[in-house]
Coordinates of C-alpha atoms in Angstrom, one line a residue:
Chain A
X1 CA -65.8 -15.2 -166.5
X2 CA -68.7 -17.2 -165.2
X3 CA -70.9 -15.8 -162.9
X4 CA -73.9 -17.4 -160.8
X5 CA -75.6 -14.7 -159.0
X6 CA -78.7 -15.2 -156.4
X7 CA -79.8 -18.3 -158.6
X8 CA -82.4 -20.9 -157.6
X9 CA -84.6 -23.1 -158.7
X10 CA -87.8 -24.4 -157.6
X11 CA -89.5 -27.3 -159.4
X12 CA -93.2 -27.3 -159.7
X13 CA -95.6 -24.7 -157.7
X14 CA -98.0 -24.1 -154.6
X15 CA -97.8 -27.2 -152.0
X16 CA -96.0 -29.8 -154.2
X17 CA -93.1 -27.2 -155.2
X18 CA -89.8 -28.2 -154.1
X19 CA -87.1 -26.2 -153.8
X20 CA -83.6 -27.4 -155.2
X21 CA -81.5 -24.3 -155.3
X22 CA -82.2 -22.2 -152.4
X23 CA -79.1 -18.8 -153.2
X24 CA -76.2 -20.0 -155.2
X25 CA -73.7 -17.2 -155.6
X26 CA -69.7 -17.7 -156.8
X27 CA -67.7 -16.6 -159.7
X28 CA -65.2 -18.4 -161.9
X29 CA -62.0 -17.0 -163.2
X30 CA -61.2 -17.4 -166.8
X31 CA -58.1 -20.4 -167.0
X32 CA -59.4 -21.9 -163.2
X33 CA -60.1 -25.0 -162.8
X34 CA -63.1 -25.0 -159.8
X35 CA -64.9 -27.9 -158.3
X36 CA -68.8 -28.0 -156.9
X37 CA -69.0 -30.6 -154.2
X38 CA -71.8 -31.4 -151.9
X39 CA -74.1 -33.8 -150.2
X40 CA -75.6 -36.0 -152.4
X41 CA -79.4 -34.6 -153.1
X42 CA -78.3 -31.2 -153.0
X43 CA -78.9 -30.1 -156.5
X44 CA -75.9 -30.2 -158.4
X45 CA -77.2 -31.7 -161.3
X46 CA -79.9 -29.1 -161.2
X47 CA -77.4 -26.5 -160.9
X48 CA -75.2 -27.9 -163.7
X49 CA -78.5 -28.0 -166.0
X50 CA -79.2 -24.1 -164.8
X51 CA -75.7 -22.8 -166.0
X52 CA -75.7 -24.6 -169.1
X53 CA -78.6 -23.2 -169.9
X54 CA -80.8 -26.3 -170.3
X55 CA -83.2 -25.1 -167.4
X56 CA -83.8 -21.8 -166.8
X57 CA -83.4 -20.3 -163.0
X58 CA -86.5 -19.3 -161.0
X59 CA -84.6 -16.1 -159.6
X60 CA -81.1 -14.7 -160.3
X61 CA -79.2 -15.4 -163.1
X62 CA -75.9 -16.8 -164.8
X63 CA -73.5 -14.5 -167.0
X64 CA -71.0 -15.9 -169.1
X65 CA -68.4 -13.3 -170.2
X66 CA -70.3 -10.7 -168.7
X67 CA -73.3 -12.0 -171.3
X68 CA -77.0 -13.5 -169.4
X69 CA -77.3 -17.0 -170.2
X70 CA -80.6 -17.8 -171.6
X71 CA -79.6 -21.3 -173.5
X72 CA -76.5 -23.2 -174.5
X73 CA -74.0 -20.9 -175.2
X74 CA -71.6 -21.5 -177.9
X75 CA -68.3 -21.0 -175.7
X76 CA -69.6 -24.0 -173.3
X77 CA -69.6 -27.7 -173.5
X78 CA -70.7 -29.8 -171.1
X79 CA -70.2 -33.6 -169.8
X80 CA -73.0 -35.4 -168.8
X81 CA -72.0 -38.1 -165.8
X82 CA -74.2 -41.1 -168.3
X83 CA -71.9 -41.3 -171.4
X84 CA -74.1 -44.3 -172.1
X85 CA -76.7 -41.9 -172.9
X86 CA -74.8 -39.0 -173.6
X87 CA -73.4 -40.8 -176.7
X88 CA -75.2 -41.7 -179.7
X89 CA -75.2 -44.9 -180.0
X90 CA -75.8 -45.0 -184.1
X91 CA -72.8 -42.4 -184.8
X92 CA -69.1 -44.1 -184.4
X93 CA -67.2 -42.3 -182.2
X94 CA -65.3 -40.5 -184.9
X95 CA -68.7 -39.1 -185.7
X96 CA -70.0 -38.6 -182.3
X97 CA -67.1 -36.1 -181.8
X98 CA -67.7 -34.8 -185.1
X99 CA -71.4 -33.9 -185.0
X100 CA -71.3 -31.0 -182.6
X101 CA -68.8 -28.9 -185.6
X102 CA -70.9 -30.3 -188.4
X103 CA -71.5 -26.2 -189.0
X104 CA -68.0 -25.3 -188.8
X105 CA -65.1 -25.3 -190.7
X106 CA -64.5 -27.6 -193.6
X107 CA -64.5 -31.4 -193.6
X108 CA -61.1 -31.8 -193.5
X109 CA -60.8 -29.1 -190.9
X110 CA -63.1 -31.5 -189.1
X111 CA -61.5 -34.4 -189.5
X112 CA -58.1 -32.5 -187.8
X113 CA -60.4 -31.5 -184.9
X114 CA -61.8 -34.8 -184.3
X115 CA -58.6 -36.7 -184.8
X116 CA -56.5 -34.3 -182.1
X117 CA -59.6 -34.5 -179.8
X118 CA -59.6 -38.3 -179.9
X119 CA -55.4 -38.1 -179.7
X120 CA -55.6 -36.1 -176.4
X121 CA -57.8 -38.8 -174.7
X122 CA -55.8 -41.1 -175.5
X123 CA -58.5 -42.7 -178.0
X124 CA -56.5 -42.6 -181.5
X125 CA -57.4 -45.4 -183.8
X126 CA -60.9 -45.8 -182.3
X127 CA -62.7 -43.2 -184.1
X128 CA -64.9 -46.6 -186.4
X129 CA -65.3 -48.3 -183.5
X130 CA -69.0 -47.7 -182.1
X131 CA -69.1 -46.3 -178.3
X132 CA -71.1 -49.4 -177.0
X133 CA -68.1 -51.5 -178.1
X134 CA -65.8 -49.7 -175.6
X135 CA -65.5 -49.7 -171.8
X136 CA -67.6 -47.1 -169.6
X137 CA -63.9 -45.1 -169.3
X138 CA -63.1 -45.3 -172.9
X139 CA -66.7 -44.3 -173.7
X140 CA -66.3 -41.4 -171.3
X141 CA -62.9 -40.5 -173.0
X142 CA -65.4 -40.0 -176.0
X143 CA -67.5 -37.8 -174.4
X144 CA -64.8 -35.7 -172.9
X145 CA -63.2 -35.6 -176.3
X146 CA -66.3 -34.3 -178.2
X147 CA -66.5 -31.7 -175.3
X148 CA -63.0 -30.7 -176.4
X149 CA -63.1 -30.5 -179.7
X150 CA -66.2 -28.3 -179.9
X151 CA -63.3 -25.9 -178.7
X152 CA -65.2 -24.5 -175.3
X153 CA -64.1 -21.8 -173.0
X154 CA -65.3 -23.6 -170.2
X155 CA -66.3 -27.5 -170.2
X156 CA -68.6 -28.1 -167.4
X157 CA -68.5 -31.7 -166.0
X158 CA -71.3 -33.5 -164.2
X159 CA -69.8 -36.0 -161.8
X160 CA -68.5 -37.3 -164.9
X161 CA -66.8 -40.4 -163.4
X162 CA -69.2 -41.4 -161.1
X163 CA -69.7 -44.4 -162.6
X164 CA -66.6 -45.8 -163.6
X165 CA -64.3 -48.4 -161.3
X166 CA -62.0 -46.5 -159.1
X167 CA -58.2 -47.1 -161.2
X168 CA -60.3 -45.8 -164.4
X169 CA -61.5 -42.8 -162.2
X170 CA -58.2 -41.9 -161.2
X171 CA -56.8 -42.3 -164.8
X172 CA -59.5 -39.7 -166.2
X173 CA -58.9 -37.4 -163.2
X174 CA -55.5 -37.2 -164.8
X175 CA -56.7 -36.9 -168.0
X176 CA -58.4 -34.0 -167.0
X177 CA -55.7 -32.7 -165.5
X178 CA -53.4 -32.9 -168.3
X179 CA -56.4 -31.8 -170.6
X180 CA -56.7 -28.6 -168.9
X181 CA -53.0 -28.3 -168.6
X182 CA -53.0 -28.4 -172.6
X183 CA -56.0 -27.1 -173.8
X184 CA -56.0 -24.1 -171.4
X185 CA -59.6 -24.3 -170.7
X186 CA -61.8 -23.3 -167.8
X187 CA -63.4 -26.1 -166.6
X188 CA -65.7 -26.3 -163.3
X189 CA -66.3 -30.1 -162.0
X190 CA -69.2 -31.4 -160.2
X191 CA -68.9 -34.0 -158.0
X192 CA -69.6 -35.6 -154.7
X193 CA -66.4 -37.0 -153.7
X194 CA -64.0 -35.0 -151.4
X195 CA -60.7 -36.6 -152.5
X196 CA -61.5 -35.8 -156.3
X197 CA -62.5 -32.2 -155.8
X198 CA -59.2 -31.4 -153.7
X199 CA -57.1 -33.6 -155.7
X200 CA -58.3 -31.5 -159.1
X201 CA -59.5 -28.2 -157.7
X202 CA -57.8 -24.7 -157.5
X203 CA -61.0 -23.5 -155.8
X204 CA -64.0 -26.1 -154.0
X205 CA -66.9 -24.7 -153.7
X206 CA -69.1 -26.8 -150.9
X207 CA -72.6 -26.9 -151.1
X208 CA -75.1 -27.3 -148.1
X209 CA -78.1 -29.6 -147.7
X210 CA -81.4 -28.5 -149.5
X211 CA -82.4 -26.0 -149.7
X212 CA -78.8 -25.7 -151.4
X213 CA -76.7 -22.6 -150.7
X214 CA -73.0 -22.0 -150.8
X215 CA -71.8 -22.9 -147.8
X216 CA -68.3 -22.2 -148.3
X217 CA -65.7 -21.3 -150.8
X218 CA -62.1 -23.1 -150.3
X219 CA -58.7 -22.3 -151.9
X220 CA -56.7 -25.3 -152.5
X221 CA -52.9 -24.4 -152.8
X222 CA -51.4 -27.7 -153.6
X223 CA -48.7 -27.5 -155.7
X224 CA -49.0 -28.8 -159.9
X225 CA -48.8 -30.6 -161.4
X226 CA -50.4 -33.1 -159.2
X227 CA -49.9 -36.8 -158.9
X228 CA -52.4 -39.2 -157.3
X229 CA -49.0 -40.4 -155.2
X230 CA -47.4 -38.0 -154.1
X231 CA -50.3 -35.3 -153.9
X232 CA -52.5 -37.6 -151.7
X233 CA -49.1 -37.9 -149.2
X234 CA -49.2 -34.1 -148.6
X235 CA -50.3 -33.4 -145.2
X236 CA -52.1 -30.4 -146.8
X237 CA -53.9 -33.0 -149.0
X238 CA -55.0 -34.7 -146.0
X239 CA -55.9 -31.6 -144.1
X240 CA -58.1 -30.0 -147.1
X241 CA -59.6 -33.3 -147.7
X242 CA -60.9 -33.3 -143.7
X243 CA -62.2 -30.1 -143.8
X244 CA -64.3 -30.4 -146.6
X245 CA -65.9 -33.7 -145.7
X246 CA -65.8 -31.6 -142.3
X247 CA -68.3 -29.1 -144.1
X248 CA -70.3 -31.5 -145.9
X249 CA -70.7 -34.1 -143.0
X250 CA -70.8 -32.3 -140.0
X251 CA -71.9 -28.3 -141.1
X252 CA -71.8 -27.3 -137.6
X253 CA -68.3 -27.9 -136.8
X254 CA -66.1 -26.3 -139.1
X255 CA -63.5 -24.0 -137.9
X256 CA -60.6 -22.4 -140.4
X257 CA -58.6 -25.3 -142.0
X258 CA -55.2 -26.2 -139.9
X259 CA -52.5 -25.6 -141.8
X260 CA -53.6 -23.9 -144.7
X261 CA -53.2 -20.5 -144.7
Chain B
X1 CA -73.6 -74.4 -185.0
X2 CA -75.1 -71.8 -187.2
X3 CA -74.9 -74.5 -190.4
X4 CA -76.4 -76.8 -188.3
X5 CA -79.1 -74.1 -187.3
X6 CA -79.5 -73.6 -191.1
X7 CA -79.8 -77.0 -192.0
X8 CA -82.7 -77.2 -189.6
X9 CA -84.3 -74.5 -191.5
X10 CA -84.5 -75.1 -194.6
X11 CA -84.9 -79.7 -194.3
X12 CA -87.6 -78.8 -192.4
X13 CA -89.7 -77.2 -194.6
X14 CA -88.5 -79.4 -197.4
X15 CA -89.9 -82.2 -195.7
X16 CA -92.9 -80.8 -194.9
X17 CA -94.1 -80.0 -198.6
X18 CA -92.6 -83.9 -199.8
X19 CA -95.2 -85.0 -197.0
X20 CA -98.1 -82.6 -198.5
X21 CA -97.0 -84.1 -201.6
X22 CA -97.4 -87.6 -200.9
X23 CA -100.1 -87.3 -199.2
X24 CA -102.3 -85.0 -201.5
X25 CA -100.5 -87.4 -204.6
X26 CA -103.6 -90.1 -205.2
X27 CA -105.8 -87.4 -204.0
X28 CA -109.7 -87.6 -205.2
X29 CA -110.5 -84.7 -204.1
X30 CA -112.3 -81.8 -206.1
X31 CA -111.5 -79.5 -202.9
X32 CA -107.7 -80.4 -202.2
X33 CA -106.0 -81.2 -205.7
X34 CA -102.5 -82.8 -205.6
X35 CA -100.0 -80.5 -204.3
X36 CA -97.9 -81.5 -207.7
X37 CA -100.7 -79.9 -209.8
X38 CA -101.1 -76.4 -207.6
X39 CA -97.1 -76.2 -208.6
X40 CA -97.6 -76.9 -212.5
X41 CA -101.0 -74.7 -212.2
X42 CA -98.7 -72.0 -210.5
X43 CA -95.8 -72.4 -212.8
X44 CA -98.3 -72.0 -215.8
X45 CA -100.6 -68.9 -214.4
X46 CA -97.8 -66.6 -212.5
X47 CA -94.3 -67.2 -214.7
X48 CA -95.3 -65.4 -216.2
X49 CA -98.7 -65.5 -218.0
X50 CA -100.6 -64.0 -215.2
X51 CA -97.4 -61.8 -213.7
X52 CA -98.0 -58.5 -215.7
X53 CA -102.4 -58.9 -215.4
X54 CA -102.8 -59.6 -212.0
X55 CA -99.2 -59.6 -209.8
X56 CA -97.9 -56.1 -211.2
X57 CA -101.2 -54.3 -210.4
X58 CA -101.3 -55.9 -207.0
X59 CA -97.7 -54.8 -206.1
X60 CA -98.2 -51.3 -207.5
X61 CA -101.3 -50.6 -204.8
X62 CA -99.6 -52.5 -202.2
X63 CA -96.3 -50.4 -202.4
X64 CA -98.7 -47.1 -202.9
X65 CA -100.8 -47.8 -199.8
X66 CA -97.6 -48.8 -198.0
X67 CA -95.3 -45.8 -198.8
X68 CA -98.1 -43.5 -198.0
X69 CA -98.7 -44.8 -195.1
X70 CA -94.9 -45.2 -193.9
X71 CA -94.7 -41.1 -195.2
X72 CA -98.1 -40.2 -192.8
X73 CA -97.1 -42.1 -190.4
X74 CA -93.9 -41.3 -189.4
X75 CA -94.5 -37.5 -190.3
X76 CA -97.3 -37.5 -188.4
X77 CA -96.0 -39.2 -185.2
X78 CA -92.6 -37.4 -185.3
X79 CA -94.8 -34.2 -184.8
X80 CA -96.8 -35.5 -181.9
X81 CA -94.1 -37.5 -180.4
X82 CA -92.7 -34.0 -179.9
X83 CA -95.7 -32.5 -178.4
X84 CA -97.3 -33.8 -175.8
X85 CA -100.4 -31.3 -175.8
X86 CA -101.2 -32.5 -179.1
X87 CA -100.5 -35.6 -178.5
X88 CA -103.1 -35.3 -175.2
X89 CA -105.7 -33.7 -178.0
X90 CA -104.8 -36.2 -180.4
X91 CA -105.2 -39.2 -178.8
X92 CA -108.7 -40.1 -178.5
X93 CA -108.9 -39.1 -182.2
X94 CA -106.3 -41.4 -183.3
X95 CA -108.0 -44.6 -181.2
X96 CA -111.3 -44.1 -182.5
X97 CA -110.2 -44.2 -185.9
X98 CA -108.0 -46.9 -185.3
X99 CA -111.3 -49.3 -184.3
X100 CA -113.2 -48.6 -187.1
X101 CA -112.6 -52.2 -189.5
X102 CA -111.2 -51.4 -192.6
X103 CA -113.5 -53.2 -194.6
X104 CA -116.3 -51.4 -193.0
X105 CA -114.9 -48.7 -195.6
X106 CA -114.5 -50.3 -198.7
X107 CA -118.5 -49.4 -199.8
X108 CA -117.3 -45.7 -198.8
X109 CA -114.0 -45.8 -200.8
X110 CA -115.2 -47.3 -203.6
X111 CA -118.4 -44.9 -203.9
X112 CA -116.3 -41.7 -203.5
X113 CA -113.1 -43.0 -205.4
X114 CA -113.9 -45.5 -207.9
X115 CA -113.1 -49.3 -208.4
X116 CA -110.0 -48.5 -210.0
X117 CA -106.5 -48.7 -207.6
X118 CA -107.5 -45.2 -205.4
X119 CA -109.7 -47.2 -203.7
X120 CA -107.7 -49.7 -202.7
X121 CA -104.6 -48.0 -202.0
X122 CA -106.9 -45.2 -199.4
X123 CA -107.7 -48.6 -197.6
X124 CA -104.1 -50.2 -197.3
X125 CA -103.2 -47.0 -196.2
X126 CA -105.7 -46.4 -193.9
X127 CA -105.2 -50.0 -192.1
X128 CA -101.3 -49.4 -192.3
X129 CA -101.1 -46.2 -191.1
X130 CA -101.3 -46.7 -187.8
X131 CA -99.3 -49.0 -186.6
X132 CA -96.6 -47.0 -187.7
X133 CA -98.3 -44.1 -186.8
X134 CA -98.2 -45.3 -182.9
X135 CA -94.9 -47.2 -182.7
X136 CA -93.1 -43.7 -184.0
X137 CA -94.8 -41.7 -181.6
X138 CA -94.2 -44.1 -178.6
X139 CA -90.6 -44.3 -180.4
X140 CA -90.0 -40.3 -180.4
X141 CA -91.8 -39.5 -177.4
X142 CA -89.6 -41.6 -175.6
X143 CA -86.3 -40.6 -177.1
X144 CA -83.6 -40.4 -174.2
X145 CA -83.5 -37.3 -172.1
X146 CA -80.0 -36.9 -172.1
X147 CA -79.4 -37.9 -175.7
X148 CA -81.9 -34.8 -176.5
X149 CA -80.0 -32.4 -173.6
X150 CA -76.6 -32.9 -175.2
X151 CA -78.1 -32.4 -178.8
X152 CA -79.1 -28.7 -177.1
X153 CA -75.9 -28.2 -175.3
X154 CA -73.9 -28.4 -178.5
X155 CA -76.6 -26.4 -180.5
X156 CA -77.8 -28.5 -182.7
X157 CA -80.3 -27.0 -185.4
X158 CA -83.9 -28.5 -185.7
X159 CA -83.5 -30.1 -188.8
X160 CA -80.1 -32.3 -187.7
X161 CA -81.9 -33.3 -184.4
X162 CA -84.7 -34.5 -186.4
X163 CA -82.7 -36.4 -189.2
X164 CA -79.6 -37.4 -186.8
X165 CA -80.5 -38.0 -183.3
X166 CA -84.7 -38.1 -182.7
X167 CA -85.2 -40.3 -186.4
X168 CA -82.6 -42.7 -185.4
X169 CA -83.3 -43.2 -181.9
X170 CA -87.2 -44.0 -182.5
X171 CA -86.0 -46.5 -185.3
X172 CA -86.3 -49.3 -183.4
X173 CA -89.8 -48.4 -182.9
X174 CA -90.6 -47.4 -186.4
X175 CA -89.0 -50.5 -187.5
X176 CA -91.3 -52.4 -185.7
X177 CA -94.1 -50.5 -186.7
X178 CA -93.1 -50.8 -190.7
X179 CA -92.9 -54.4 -189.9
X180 CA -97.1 -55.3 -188.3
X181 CA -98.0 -52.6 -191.5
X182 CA -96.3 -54.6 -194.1
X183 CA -98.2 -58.1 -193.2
X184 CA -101.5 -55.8 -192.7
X185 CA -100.8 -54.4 -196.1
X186 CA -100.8 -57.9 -197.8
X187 CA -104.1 -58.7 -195.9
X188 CA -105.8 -55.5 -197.2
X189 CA -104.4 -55.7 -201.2
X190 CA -106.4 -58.8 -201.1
X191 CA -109.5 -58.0 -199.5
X192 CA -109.6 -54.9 -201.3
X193 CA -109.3 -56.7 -204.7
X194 CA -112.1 -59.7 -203.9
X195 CA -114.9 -56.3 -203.9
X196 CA -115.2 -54.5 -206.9
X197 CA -111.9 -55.4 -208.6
X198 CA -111.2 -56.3 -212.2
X199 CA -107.6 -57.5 -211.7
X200 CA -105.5 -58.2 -209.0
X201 CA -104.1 -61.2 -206.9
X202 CA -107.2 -61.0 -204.4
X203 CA -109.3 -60.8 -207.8
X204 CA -107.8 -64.3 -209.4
X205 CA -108.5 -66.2 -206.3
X206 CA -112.5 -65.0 -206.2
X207 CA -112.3 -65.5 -210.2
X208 CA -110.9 -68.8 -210.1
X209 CA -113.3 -70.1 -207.3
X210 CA -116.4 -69.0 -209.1
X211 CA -115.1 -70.7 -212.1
X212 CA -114.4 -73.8 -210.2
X213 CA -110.5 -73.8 -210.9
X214 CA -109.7 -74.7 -207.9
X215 CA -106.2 -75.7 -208.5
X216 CA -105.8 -72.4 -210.1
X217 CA -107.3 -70.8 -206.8
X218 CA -104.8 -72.3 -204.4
X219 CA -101.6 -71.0 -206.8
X220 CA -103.1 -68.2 -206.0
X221 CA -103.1 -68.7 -202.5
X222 CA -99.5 -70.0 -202.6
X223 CA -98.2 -67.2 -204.3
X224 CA -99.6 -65.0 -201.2
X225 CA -97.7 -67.0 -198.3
X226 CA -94.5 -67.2 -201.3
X227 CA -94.9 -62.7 -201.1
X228 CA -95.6 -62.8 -197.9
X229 CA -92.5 -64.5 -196.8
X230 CA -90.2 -63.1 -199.4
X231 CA -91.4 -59.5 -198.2
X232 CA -90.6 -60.0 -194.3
X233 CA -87.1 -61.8 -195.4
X234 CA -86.5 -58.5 -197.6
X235 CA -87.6 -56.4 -194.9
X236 CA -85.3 -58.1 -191.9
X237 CA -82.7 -57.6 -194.4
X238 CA -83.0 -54.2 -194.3
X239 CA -83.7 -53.8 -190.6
X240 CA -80.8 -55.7 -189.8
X241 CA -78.3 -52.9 -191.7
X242 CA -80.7 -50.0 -190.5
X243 CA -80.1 -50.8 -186.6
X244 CA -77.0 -52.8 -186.8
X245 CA -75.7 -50.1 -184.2
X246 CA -79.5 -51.0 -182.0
X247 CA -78.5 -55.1 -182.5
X248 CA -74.8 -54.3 -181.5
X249 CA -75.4 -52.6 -178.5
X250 CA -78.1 -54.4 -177.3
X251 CA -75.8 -57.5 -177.5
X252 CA -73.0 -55.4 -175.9
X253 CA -75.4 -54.7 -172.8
X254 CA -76.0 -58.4 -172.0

């Protein structure tokens, strides 16, 4: 479904240039649910930005449903990790989900859209509040829930809960879960922390240093749904978890993952 | 608290003018005339003998000068907030305008349009202009990144990132633009009416000097700080229902 072939991306020109994206090449399936993890530095944002369309590739290209991407495409929303400034801050949140559709359907079509979107995150009955009067999670709910109800086919994420405390995070990793679980979207999650990417992941894909290539591509069979108990107890858990920090912290090293077939 | 904070506010100033009073009460003085008669003198020339001759006129350029320059302004610095080449070109342009004086163009405007209100209204909007002018530049310019990336993501057209998310997130800084402009626009209404004027707030004042009413003169002068005032109370009025959401947050990040 989306495709990232040869891309890379080199910021600024002759002696100064610096190269973020060396060869990025991997494929998602329509319905997966894939996380990007690396170092930090190595150009995820920057890769994020690139298949979103926002910035366009130096070499190679993206294909989204076998179509070139050359801007935003209307089957994609994406999550910025700052929903402080992902947010508008003059719009309520009601309306800051609202303002992506303002071209489709009719108002109270969009008021049903909204109103589901801010029911799945768990945000009903805060649609007048304004997102500066909610917590960095609930704010992040928002964003997710404007992502959802501009009805994408993929929802990319940008280490979206990098900066929320760690019993939010693992409450909107569940979210997520249960989002894609009900929503039957394609999402593909940046993000530089190993636990999050295995714990969420049918597929990691590990970065390297920069110049950034793919340095490996890692099935993660863990059974669903998963639960931030009982999932993190599996020995497979543990073993997936090692060789991805493995691959990110010591490059040299990595043999096949014990245990996983 | 905030009665307390009130009471402050307004005793205050209520003290100060029974003190001007007393003081100025036995006054002599050709020069400084008893604060009691500058209030009768003001009661009889502006409610409302004068209001329609001299007040109406003055507000009529001062809102003209002030609306075209608010239109200019924000037009023009929405368009090179957004481009930074112009804005490069642009520049240098916009400065040197910005240090000519005014009043260095009052013999221009008059000789080219007249003594009547064009005059005056090219030169409150030539002074007001800029302020606004620069703050909604700076404001646009400086519009978060990733406010303008998720505009793109979810395909915003042109016209609904103009009006919904670049607008509103240089208001602040247009705000505070509108706001030095609107004090500048009082100064110029009444230096533009003391030169070639035949009506006018600026105008009474310079009349009533020459014709030694000097009690008449300082009503006129009272009236100016009584605008003045009642203009910037009007105009944080506004401001505060404008950027609530700016106020809100700003206390919320604290």
């Amino acid at each position: 479904m989306l495709r990232v072939d040869h891309l890379s991306k080199t910021y600024g020109s002759g002696a100064t240039a610096t190269q973020a994206i060396k060869d990025l090449s991997f494929e998602i399936q329509a319905g997966e649910f894939v996380c990007i993890v690396g170092p930090s530095g190595c150009g995820k944002t920057t890769l994020l930005k690139t298949m979103s369309g926002l910035l366009e590739p130096t070499s190679g290209t993206v294909e989204l449903g076998g179509k070139r991407v050359t801007g935003p495409p209307e089957q994609m929303a994406l999550v910025f990790q700052d929903y402080s400034r992902s947010l508008y801050p003059w719009m309520t949140v009601a309306a800051n989900v609202e303002f992506p559709l303002r071209k489709r359907g009719s108002k109270t079509e969009r008021r049903g859209a909204v109103a589901q979107a801010l029911e799945s995150v768990g945000l009903d009955g805060f649609g007048d509040k304004y997102p500066w009067q909610l917590s960095g999670g609930m704010q992040q709910r928002v964003a997710i829930a404007r992502g959802l109800a501009y009805r994408p086919e993929i929802l990319l994420m940008d280490e979206p809960f990098a900066s929320v405390d760690a019993q939010t995070r693992a409450d909107l990793e569940d979210l997520v879960l249960k989002i894609r679980h009900d929503y039957g979207v394609t999402i593909l999650f940046v993000t530089h922390d190993i636990d999050e990417s295995v714990y969420l992941a049918d597929r990691v894909v590990i970065l390297s240093q920069r110049p950034t290539v793919v340095q490996e591509t890692l099935d993660v069979p863990l059974p669903r749904p998963r639960d931030q108990v009982a999932t993190k107890e599996l020995p497979e858990f543990a073993h997936l978890r090692a060789h991805v920090y493995r691959a990110i912290k010591r490059p040299d090293s990595v043999a096949a993952p014990a245990g996983v077939a | 608290m905030n009665a307390k904070k009130l009471a402050l506010e307004i005793v205050t100033p209520l003290l100060v003018i029974a003190l001007i009073w007393w003081w100025t009460s036995g006054a002599e003085s050709y020069y400084y005339p008893p604060l009691g008669d500058i209030f009768r003198a003001f009661a009889d020339t502006w409610v409302f003998e004068r209001f329609s001759a001299d007040v109406l006129p003055s507000l009529g350029r001062l809102a003209a000068g002030y609306v075209i320059a608010a239109v200019l302004g924000i037009a023009l610095g929405v368009v090179l907030g957004r481009q930074p080449t112009l804005r490069r070109m642009a520049t240098p342009i916009v400065e040197f305008l910005r240090a000519i004086p005014a009043p260095a163009l009052i013999p221009f405007a008059i000789l080219v349009l007249g003594v009547e209100n064009d005059a005056k209204i090219f030169l409150i909007a030539v002074v007001c202009v800029f302020p606004i002018l620069l703050n909604t530049i700076d404001g646009v310019a400086g519009v978060e990144p990733t406010l303008l990336d998720t505009t793109r993501v979810y395909r915003i057209g042109r016209l609904d990132r103009l009006r919904y998310v670049v607008l509103p997130a240089a208001a602040p800084q247009i705000f505070a633009g509108l706001r030095t402009s609107l004090s500048l626009s009082l100064i110029l209404m009444v230096i533009s009416e003391m030169v070639a004027s035949s009506n006018g707030i600026g105008y009474f004042i310079l009349q009533s000097q020459r014709s030694f009413a000097i009690t008449e003169m300082w009503s006129g002068i009272l009236l100016l700080g009584l605008l003045g005032y009642l203009f910037n109370a009007v105009f944080t009025l506004v401001e505060r229902r404008v950027l609530a959401w700016h106020i809100g947050a700003r206390a919320g990040a604290q």
